[in-house]
Coordinates of C-alpha atoms in Angstrom, one line a residue:
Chain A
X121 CA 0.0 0.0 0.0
X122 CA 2.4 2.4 1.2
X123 CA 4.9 1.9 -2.0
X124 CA 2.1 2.4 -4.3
X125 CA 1.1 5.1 -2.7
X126 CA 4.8 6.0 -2.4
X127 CA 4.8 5.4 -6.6
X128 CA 1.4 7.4 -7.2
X129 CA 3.7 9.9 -5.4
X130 CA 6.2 9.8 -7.7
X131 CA 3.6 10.6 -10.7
X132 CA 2.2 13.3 -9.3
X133 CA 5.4 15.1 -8.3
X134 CA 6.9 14.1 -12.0
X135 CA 3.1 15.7 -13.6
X136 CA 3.7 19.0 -11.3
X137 CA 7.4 19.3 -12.1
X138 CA 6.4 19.0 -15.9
X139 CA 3.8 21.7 -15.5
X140 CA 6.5 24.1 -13.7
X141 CA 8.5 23.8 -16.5
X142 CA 6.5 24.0 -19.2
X143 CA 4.8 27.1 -17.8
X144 CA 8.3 28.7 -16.9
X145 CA 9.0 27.7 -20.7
X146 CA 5.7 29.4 -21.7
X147 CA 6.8 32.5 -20.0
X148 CA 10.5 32.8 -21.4
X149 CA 8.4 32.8 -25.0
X150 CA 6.2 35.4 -23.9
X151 CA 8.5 37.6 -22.9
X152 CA 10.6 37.1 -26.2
X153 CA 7.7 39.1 -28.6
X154 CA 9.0 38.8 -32.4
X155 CA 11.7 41.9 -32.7
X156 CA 12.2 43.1 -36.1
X157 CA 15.6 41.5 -36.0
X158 CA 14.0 38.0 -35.6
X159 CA 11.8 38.3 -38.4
X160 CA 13.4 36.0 -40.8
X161 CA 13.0 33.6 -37.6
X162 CA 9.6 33.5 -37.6
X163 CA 9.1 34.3 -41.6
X164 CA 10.6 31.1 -41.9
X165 CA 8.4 29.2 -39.0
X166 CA 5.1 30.9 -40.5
X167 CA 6.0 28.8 -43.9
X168 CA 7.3 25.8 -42.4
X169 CA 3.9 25.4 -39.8
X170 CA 1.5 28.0 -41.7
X171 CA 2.2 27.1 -45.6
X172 CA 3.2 23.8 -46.1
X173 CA -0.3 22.8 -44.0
X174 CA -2.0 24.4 -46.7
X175 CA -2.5 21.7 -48.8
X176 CA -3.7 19.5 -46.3
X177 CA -5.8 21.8 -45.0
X178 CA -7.7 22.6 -48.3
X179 CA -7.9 18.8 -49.2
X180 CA -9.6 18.2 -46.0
X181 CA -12.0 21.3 -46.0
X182 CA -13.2 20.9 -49.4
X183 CA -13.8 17.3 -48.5
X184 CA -15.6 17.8 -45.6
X185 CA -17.7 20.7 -46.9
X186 CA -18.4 18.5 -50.0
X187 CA -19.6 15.6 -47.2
X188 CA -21.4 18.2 -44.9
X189 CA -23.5 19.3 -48.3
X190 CA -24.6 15.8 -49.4
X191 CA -25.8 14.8 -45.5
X192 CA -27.6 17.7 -45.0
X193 CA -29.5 17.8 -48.7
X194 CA -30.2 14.3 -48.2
X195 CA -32.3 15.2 -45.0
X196 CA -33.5 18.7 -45.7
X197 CA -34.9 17.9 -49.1
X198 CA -37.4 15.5 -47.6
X199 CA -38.9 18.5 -46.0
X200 CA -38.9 21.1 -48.9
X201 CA -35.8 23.2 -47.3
X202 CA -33.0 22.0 -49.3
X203 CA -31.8 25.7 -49.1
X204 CA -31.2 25.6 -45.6
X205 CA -28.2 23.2 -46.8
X206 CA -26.0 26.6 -46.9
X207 CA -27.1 27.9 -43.5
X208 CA -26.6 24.3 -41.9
X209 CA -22.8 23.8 -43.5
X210 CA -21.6 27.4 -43.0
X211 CA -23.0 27.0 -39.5
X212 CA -21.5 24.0 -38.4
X213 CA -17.7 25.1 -40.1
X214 CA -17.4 28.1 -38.5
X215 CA -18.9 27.4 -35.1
X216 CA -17.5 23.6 -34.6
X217 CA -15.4 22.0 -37.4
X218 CA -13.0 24.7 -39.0
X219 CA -11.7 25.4 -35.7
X220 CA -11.6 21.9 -34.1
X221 CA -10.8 19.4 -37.1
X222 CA -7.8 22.6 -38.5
X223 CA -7.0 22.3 -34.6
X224 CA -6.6 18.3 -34.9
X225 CA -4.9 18.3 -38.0
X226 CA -2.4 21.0 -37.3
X227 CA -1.5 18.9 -34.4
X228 CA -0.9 15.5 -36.4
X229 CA 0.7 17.9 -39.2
X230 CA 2.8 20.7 -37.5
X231 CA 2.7 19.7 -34.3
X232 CA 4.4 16.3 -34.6
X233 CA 6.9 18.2 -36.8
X234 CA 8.0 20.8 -34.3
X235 CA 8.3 18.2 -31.3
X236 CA 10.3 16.1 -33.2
X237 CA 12.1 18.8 -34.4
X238 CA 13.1 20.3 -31.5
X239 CA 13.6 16.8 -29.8
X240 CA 16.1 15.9 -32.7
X241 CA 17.9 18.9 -31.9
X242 CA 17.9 18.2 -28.1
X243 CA 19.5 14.9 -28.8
X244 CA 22.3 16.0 -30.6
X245 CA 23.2 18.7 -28.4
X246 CA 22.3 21.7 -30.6
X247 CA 20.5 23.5 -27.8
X248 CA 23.3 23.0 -25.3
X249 CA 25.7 24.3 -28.1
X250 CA 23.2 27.3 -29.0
X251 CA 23.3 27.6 -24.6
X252 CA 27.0 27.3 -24.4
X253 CA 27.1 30.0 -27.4
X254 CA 25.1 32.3 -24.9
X255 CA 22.2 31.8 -27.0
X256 CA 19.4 31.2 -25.5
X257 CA 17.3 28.3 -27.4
X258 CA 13.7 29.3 -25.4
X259 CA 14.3 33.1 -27.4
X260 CA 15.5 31.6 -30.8
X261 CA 14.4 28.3 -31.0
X262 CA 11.2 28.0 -29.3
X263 CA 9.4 31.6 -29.4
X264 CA 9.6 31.9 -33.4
X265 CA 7.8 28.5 -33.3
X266 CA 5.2 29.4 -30.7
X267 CA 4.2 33.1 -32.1
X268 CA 4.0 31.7 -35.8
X269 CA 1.5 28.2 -34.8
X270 CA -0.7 31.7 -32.7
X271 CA -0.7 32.9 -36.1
X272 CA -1.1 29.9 -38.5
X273 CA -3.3 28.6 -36.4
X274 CA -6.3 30.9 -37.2
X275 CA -5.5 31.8 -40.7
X276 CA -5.7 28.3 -41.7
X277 CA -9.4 27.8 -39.7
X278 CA -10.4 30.7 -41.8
X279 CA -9.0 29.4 -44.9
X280 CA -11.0 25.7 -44.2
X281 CA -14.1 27.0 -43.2
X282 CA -14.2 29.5 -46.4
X283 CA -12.8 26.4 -48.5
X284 CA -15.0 24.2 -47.0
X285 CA -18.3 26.7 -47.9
X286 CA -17.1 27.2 -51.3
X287 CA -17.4 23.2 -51.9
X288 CA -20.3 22.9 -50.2
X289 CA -21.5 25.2 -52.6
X290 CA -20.1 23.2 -55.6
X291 CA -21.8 19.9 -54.5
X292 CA -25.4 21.9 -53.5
X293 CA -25.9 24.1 -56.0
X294 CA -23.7 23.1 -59.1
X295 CA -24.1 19.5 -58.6
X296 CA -27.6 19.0 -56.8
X297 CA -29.2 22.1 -58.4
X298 CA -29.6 24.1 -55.2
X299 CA -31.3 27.4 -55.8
X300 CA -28.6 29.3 -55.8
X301 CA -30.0 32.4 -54.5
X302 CA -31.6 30.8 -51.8
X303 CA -28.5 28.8 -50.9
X304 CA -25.8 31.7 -50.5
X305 CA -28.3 34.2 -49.6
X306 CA -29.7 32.3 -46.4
X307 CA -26.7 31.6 -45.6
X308 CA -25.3 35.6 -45.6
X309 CA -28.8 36.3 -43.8
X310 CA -28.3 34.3 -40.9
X311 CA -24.1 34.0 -40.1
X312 CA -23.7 36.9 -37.8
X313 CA -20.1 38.3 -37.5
X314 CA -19.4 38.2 -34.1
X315 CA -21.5 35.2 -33.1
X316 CA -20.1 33.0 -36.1
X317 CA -17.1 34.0 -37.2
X318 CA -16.2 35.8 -34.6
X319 CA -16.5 33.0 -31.3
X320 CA -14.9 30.6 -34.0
X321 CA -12.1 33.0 -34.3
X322 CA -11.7 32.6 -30.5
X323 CA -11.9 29.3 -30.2
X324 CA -8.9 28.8 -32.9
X325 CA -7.0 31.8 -30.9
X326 CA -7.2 29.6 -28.0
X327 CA -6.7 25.6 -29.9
X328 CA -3.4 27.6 -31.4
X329 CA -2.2 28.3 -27.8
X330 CA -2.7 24.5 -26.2
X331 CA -1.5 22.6 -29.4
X332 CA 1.8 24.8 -30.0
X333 CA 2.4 25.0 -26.5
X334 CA 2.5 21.1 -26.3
X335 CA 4.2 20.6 -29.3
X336 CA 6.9 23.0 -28.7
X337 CA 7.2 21.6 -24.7
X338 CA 7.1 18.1 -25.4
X339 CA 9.9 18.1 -27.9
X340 CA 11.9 20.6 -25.9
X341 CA 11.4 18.4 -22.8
X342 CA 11.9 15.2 -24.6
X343 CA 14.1 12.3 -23.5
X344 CA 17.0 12.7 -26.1
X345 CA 16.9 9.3 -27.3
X346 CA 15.4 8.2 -30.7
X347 CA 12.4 6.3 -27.9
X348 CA 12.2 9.9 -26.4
X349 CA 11.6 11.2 -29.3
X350 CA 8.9 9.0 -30.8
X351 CA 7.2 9.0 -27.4
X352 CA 7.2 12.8 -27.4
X353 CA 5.7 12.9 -30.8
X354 CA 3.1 10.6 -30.3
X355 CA 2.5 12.5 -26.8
X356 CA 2.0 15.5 -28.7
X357 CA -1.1 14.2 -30.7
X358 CA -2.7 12.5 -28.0
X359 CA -2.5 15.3 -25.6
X360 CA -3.5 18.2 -28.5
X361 CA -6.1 16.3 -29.4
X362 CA -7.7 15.8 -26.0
X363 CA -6.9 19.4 -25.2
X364 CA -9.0 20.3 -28.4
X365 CA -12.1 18.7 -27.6
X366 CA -12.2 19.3 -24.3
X367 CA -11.9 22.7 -24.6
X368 CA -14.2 22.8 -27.5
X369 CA -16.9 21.4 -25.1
X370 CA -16.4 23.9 -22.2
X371 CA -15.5 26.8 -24.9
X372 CA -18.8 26.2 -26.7
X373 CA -20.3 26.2 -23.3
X374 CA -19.3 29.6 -22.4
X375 CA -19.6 31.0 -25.4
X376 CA -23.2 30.0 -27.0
X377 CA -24.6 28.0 -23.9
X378 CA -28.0 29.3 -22.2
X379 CA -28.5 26.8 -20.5
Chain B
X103 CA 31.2 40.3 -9.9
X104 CA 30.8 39.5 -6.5
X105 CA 33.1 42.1 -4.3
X106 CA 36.6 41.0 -3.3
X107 CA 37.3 38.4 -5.6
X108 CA 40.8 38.2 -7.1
X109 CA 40.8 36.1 -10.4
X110 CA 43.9 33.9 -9.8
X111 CA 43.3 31.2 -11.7
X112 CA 40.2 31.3 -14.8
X113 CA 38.7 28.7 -13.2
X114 CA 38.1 27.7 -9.6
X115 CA 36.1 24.3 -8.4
X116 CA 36.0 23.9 -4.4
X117 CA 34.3 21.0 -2.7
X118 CA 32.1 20.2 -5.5
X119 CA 29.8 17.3 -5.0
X120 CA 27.0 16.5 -7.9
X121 CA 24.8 13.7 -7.9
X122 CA 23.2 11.9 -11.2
X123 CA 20.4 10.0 -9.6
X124 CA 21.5 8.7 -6.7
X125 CA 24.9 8.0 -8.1
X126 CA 27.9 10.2 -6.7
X127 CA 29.5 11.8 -9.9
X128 CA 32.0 14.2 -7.8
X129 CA 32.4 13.8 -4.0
X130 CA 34.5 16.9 -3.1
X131 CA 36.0 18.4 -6.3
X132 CA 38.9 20.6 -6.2
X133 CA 40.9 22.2 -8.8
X134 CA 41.8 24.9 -10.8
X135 CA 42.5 26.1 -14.5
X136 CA 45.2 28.7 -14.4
X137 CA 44.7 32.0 -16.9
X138 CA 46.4 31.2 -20.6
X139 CA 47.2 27.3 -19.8
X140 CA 45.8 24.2 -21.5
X141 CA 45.0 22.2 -18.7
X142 CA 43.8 18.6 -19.6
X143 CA 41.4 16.2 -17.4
X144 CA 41.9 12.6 -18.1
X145 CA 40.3 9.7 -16.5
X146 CA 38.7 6.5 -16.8
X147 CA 35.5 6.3 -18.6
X148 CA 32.2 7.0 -16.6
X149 CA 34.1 9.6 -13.6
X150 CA 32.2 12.6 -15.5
X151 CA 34.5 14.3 -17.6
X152 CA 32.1 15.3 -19.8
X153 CA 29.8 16.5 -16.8
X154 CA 32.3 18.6 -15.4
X155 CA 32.7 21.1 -18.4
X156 CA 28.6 21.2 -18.5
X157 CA 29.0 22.3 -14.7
X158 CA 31.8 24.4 -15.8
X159 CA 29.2 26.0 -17.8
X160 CA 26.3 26.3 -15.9
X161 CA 24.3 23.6 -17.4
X162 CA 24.4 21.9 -14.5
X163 CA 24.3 23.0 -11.1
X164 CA 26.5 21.3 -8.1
X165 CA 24.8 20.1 -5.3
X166 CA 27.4 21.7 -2.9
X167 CA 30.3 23.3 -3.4
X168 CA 31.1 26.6 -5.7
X169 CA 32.6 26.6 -9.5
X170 CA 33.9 30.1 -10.3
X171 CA 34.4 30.6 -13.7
X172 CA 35.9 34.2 -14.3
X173 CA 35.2 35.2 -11.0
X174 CA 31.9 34.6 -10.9
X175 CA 30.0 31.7 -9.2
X176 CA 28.0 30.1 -12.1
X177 CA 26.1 28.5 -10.3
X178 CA 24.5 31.7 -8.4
X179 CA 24.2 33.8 -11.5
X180 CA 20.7 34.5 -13.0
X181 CA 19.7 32.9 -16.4
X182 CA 20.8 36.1 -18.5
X183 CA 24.1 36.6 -16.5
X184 CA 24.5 33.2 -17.6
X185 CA 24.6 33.6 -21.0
X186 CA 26.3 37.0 -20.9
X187 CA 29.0 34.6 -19.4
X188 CA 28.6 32.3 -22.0
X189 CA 29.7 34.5 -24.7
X190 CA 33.5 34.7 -23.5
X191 CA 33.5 30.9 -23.8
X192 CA 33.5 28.2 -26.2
X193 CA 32.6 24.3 -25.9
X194 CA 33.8 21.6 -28.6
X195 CA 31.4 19.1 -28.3
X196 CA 31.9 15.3 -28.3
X197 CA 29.3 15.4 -30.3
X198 CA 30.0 18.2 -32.8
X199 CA 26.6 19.7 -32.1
X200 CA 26.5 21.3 -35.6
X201 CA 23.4 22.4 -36.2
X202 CA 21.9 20.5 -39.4
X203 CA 19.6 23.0 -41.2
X204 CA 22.8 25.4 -41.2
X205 CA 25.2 25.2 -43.8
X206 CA 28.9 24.8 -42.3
X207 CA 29.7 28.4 -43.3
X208 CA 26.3 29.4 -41.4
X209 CA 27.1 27.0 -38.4
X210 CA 30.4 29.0 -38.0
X211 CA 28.9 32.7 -38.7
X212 CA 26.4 31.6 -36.6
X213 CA 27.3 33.2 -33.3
X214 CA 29.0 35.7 -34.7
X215 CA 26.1 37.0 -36.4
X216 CA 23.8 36.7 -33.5
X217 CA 26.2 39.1 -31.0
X218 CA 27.6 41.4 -33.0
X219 CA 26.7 44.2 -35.4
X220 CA 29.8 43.1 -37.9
X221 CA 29.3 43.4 -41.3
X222 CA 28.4 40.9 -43.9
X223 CA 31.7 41.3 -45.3
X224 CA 33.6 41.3 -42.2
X225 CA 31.6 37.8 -40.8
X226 CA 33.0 36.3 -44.3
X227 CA 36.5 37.2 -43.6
X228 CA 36.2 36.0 -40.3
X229 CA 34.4 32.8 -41.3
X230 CA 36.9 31.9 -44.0
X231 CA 39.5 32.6 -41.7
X232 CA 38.5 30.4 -39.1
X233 CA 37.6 27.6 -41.8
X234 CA 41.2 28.2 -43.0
X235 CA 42.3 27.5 -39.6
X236 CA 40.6 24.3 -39.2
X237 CA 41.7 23.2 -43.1
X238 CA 38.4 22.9 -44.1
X239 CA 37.8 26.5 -46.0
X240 CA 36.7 24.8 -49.0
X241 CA 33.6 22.6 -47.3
X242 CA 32.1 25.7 -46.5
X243 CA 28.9 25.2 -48.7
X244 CA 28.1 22.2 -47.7
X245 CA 26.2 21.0 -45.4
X246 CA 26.6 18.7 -41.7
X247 CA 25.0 15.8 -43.2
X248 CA 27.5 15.8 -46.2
X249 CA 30.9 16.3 -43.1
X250 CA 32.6 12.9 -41.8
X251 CA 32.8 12.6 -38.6
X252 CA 36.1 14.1 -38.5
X253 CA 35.3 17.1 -40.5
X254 CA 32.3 17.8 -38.7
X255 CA 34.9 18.2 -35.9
X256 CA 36.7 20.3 -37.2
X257 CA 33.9 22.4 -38.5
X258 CA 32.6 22.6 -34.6
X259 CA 36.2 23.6 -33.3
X260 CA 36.2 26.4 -35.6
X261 CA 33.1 27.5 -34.9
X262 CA 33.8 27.5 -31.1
X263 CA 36.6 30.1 -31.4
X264 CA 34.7 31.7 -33.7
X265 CA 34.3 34.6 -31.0
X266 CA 37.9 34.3 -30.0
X267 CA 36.6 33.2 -26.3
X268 CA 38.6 33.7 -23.3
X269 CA 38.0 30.3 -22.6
X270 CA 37.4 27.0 -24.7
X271 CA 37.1 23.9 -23.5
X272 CA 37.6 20.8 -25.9
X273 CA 35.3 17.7 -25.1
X274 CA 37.1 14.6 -26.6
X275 CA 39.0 16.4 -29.9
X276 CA 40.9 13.7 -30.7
X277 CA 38.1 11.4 -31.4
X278 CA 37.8 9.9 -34.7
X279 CA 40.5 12.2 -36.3
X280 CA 42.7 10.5 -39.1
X281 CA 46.4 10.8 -38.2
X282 CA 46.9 13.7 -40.2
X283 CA 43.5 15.7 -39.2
X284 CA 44.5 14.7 -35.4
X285 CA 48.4 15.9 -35.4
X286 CA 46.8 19.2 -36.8
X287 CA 43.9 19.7 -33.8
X288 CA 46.7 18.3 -31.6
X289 CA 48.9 21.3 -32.9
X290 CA 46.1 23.5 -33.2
X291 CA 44.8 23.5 -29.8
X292 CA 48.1 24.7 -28.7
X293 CA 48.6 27.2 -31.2
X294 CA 45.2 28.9 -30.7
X295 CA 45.8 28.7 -26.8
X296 CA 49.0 30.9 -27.4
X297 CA 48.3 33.1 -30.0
X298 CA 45.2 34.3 -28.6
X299 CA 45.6 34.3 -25.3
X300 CA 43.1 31.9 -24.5
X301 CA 42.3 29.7 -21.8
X302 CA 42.2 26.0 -22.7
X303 CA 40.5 23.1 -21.0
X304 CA 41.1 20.0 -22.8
X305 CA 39.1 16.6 -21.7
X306 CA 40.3 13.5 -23.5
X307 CA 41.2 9.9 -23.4
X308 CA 44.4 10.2 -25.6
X309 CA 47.0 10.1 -23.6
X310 CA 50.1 10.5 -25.8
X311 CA 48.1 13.9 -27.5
X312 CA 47.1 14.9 -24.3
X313 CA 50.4 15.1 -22.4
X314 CA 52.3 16.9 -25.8
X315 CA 50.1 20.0 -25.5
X316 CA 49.3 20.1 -21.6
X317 CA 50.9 22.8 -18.9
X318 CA 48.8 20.6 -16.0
X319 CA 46.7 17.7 -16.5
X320 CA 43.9 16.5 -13.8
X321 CA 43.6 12.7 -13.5
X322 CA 39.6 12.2 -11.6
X323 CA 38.9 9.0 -10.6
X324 CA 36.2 8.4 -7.5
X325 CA 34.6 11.7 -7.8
X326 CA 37.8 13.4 -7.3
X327 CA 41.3 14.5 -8.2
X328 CA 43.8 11.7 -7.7
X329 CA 46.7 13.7 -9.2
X330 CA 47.5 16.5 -10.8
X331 CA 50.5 18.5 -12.4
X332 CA 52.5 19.3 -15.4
X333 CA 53.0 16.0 -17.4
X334 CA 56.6 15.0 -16.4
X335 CA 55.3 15.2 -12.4
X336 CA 52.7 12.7 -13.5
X337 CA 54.8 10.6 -15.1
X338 CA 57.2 10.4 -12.1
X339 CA 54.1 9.9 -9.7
X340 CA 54.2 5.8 -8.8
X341 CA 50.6 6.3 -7.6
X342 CA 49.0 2.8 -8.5
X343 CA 46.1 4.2 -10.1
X344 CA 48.2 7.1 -12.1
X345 CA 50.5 4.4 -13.3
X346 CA 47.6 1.9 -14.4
X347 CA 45.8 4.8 -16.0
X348 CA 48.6 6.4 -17.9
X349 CA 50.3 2.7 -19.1
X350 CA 46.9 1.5 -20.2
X351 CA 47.2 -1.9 -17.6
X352 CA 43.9 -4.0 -17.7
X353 CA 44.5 -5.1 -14.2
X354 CA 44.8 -2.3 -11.0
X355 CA 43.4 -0.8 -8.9
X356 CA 40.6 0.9 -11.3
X357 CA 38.3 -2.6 -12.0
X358 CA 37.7 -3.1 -15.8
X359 CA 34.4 -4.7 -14.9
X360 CA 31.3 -2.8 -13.9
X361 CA 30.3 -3.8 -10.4
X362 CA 28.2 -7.3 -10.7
X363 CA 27.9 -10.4 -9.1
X364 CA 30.7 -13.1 -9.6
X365 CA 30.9 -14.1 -13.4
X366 CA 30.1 -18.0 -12.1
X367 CA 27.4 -17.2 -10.0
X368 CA 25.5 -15.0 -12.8
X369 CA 26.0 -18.2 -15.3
X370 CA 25.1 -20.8 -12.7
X371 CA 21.8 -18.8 -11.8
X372 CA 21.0 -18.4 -15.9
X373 CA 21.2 -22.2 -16.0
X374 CA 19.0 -23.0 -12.7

């Protein structure tokens, strides 16, 4: 009893420690805002996490706005109100899926990338050389990645949520014949800025925070071993992912709940 | 700097104990690099060698005991005292450390280009001079994955006096040098030492190399010094364990073996 208890001990202690430090490296980052003479730095971050997610991110948007269209058509048009389709799929992008399934994928695509990154570069002693150089790897290594995934981050929810409309449209009303009046129209009746777009904005803002803090932390904290490494990668998923949807759930709750 | 301290020696480790776990890396540390010298640590594998340049420089922190490094205790300083501390030093890594999305005439402008305001022009010279240095002016487009391990060596050293530090400490340079590339670090590591004023601390496993360029070498075994002094006095010390480290004897008083139960035992329990 008492050595599991002693072992349960252990855990919790290691969990605490882990927090401590990743909030201490949190706060390093935030105090090391992008300077004009770091630019480059995070130029180069923006197209390494922001740009080369692009693709997938289109792929899967115009997918899943394709999907959304056909679902919904096949139910609304049993009632007459086939053009609610565009209300339904814009709704359900902006509010829900653009922020949480860009959230999920940035953290398989970019995410994995920078832990293993970093953790590659812990391993071989390139951020105790960059240390030993009096250059301090939280302000060059780790900030640029952090400020450009709080920038990606959102730009690419906008960019699947707007790709993911603009195929819903192609599958509604070029493909199923759709009024197309009534399809874009109801749609740019009832989206409100602030409520729609706006709270989606806000939930990426926040999803960008948790899933580049993890990624960033998990490879930086790694075990520098090629095991560390793969377990830090595959930590970084897991944990993003969980983060997303549960914050998803309480953020939805706050933010449209009347309940 | 702390009030009242005299530099006397670059250098100063008193009653240093560290831990790694619960195993006792230094028990009681004590020695000194004097200003200008190239003082070597040699030792049997596994007594922390490596360890002690990353508490020299402040990557690791002593459980008791102070390390002075220019007068000031690193262990005390804050994170950006640290690295302002950092900057008159250098650090050849074991490893080379090169960083791998650099090319090797970016690995060596590298710090050069992140503390000072030189020009582009100025960097190059500098750059090509210190590749000249190393031999290895003409690999300066490509890139680490394309270096032997050697080269990559050679690459790192030049990059590490690539701010002409006060100190520079050398972690294993002879490793997996060719005869030619190694007489040239060997020679090198002196010359640098002299020319520039530097201070020199040299931790290696090759004896012969070791002792041609050394003003005092540091033998640790146990978690502290077991002798020390210029290389003649060492050669002259009858010590047991200076004589069986230094002629390279299997048997003595250092064990070959890692501590384990007796060879017959561990065989005999395997077949019951």
């Amino acid at each position: 009893m008492i050595r599991l208890l002693r072992i349960l001990g252990q855990i919790a202690l290691g969990r605490f420690a882990q927090i401590g430090r990743a909030s201490i490296m949190w706060g390093s980052a935030l105090n090391s805002l992008p300077k004009t003479s770091d630019a480059r730095l995070f130029i180069d971050q923006i197209y390494v996490i922001g740009v080369k997610s692009l693709i997938l991110i289109v792929m899967s948007a115009f997918s899943i706005g394709a999907v959304l269209a056909l679902q919904f058509y096949t139910q609304l048009v049993r009632f007459g109100a086939e053009e609610a389709v565009g209300v339904g799929v814009a709704m359900v992008l902006l509010r829900e899926l653009g922020p949480v399934v860009t959230a999920l994928l940035f953290a398989g695509r970019a995410g994995s990338a920078i832990t293993a990154e970093i953790g590659l570069m812990n391993a071989t002693d390139q951020l105790s050389s960059m240390e030993m150089m009096g250059v301090d790897p939280l302000k060059r290594i780790v900030a640029p990645r952090l400020w450009a995934g709080f920038f990606c981050l959102p730009m690419l929810a906008i960019i699947f949520s707007a790709v993911g409309i603009w195929s819903s449209g192609l599958v509604g009303v070029d493909w199923l014949g759709i009024e197309s009046v009534g399809f874009w129209a109801g749609m740019l009746d009832t989206v409100e800025l602030w409520e729609d777009i706006g709270k989606g904005i806000v939930k990426t803002l926040v999803f960008a925070l948790i899933v580049t803090w993890i990624a960033v932390f998990q490879g930086y904290d790694s075990e520098p071993t090629s095991e560390g490494i793969s377990s830090a990668t595959t930590r970084t998923v897991i944990f993003s992912s969980v983060a997303v949807l549960t914050l998803d759930f309480f953020l939805t709750l706050v933010m449209y709940g009347d309940f | 700097m702390e009030a009242g301290v005299i530099i006397s020696d670059l250098i100063e480790i008193k009653d240093m104990v560290f831990y790694r776990g619960e195993r006792v890396i230094f028990n009681g540390l004590c020695m000194s690099v004097a200003e200008n010298a190239v003082t070597s640590i040699i030792g049997p594998s596994g007594t922390g060698k490596t360890t002690l340049l990353r508490l020299i420089g402040g990557q690791l922190v002593p459980a008791s005991g102070t390390v002075r490094v220019m007068g000031e205790n690193v262990s005390k300083l804050s994170r950006a005292g640290l690295f302002e501390l950092r900057k008159k030093m250098g650090l050849l890594f074991q490893s080379s450390a090169l960083f791998t999305d650099l090319t090797v005439y970016e690995n060596v402008a590298f710090s050069l280009r992140v503390h000072t305001d030189l020009s582009d022009s100025l960097i190059h010279n500098l750059v090509l001079m210190k590749l000249n240095s190393v031999g290895l002016r003409g690999a300066r487009d490509l890139m680490p994955s394309q270096l032997s391990g050697g080269m990559a060596r050679r690459i790192a050293l030049a990059r590490a006096i690539a701010m002409d530090p006060a100190l520079i400490m050398y972690d294993e340079p002879f490793t997996g040098q060719d005869p030619i590339a190694m007489g040239v670090v060997v020679s090198l590591i002196r010359a640098l030492n002299d020319a520039l004023s530097m201070t020199s601390l040299l931790v290696s496993h090759d004896i012969y190399e070791t002792m041609s360029i050394s003003d005092k070498i540091y033998i640790l075994s146990d978690g502290v010094a077991i002798a020390s002094g210029s290389p003649e006095e060492l050669q002259a010390n009858q010590t047991e364990k200076v004589v069986q480290f230094l002629n390279g004897l299997p048997d003595g008083p250092v064990p070959f073996h890692y501590p384990a139960d007796e060879f017959v035992n561990d065989i005999l329990g395997a077949t019951h």
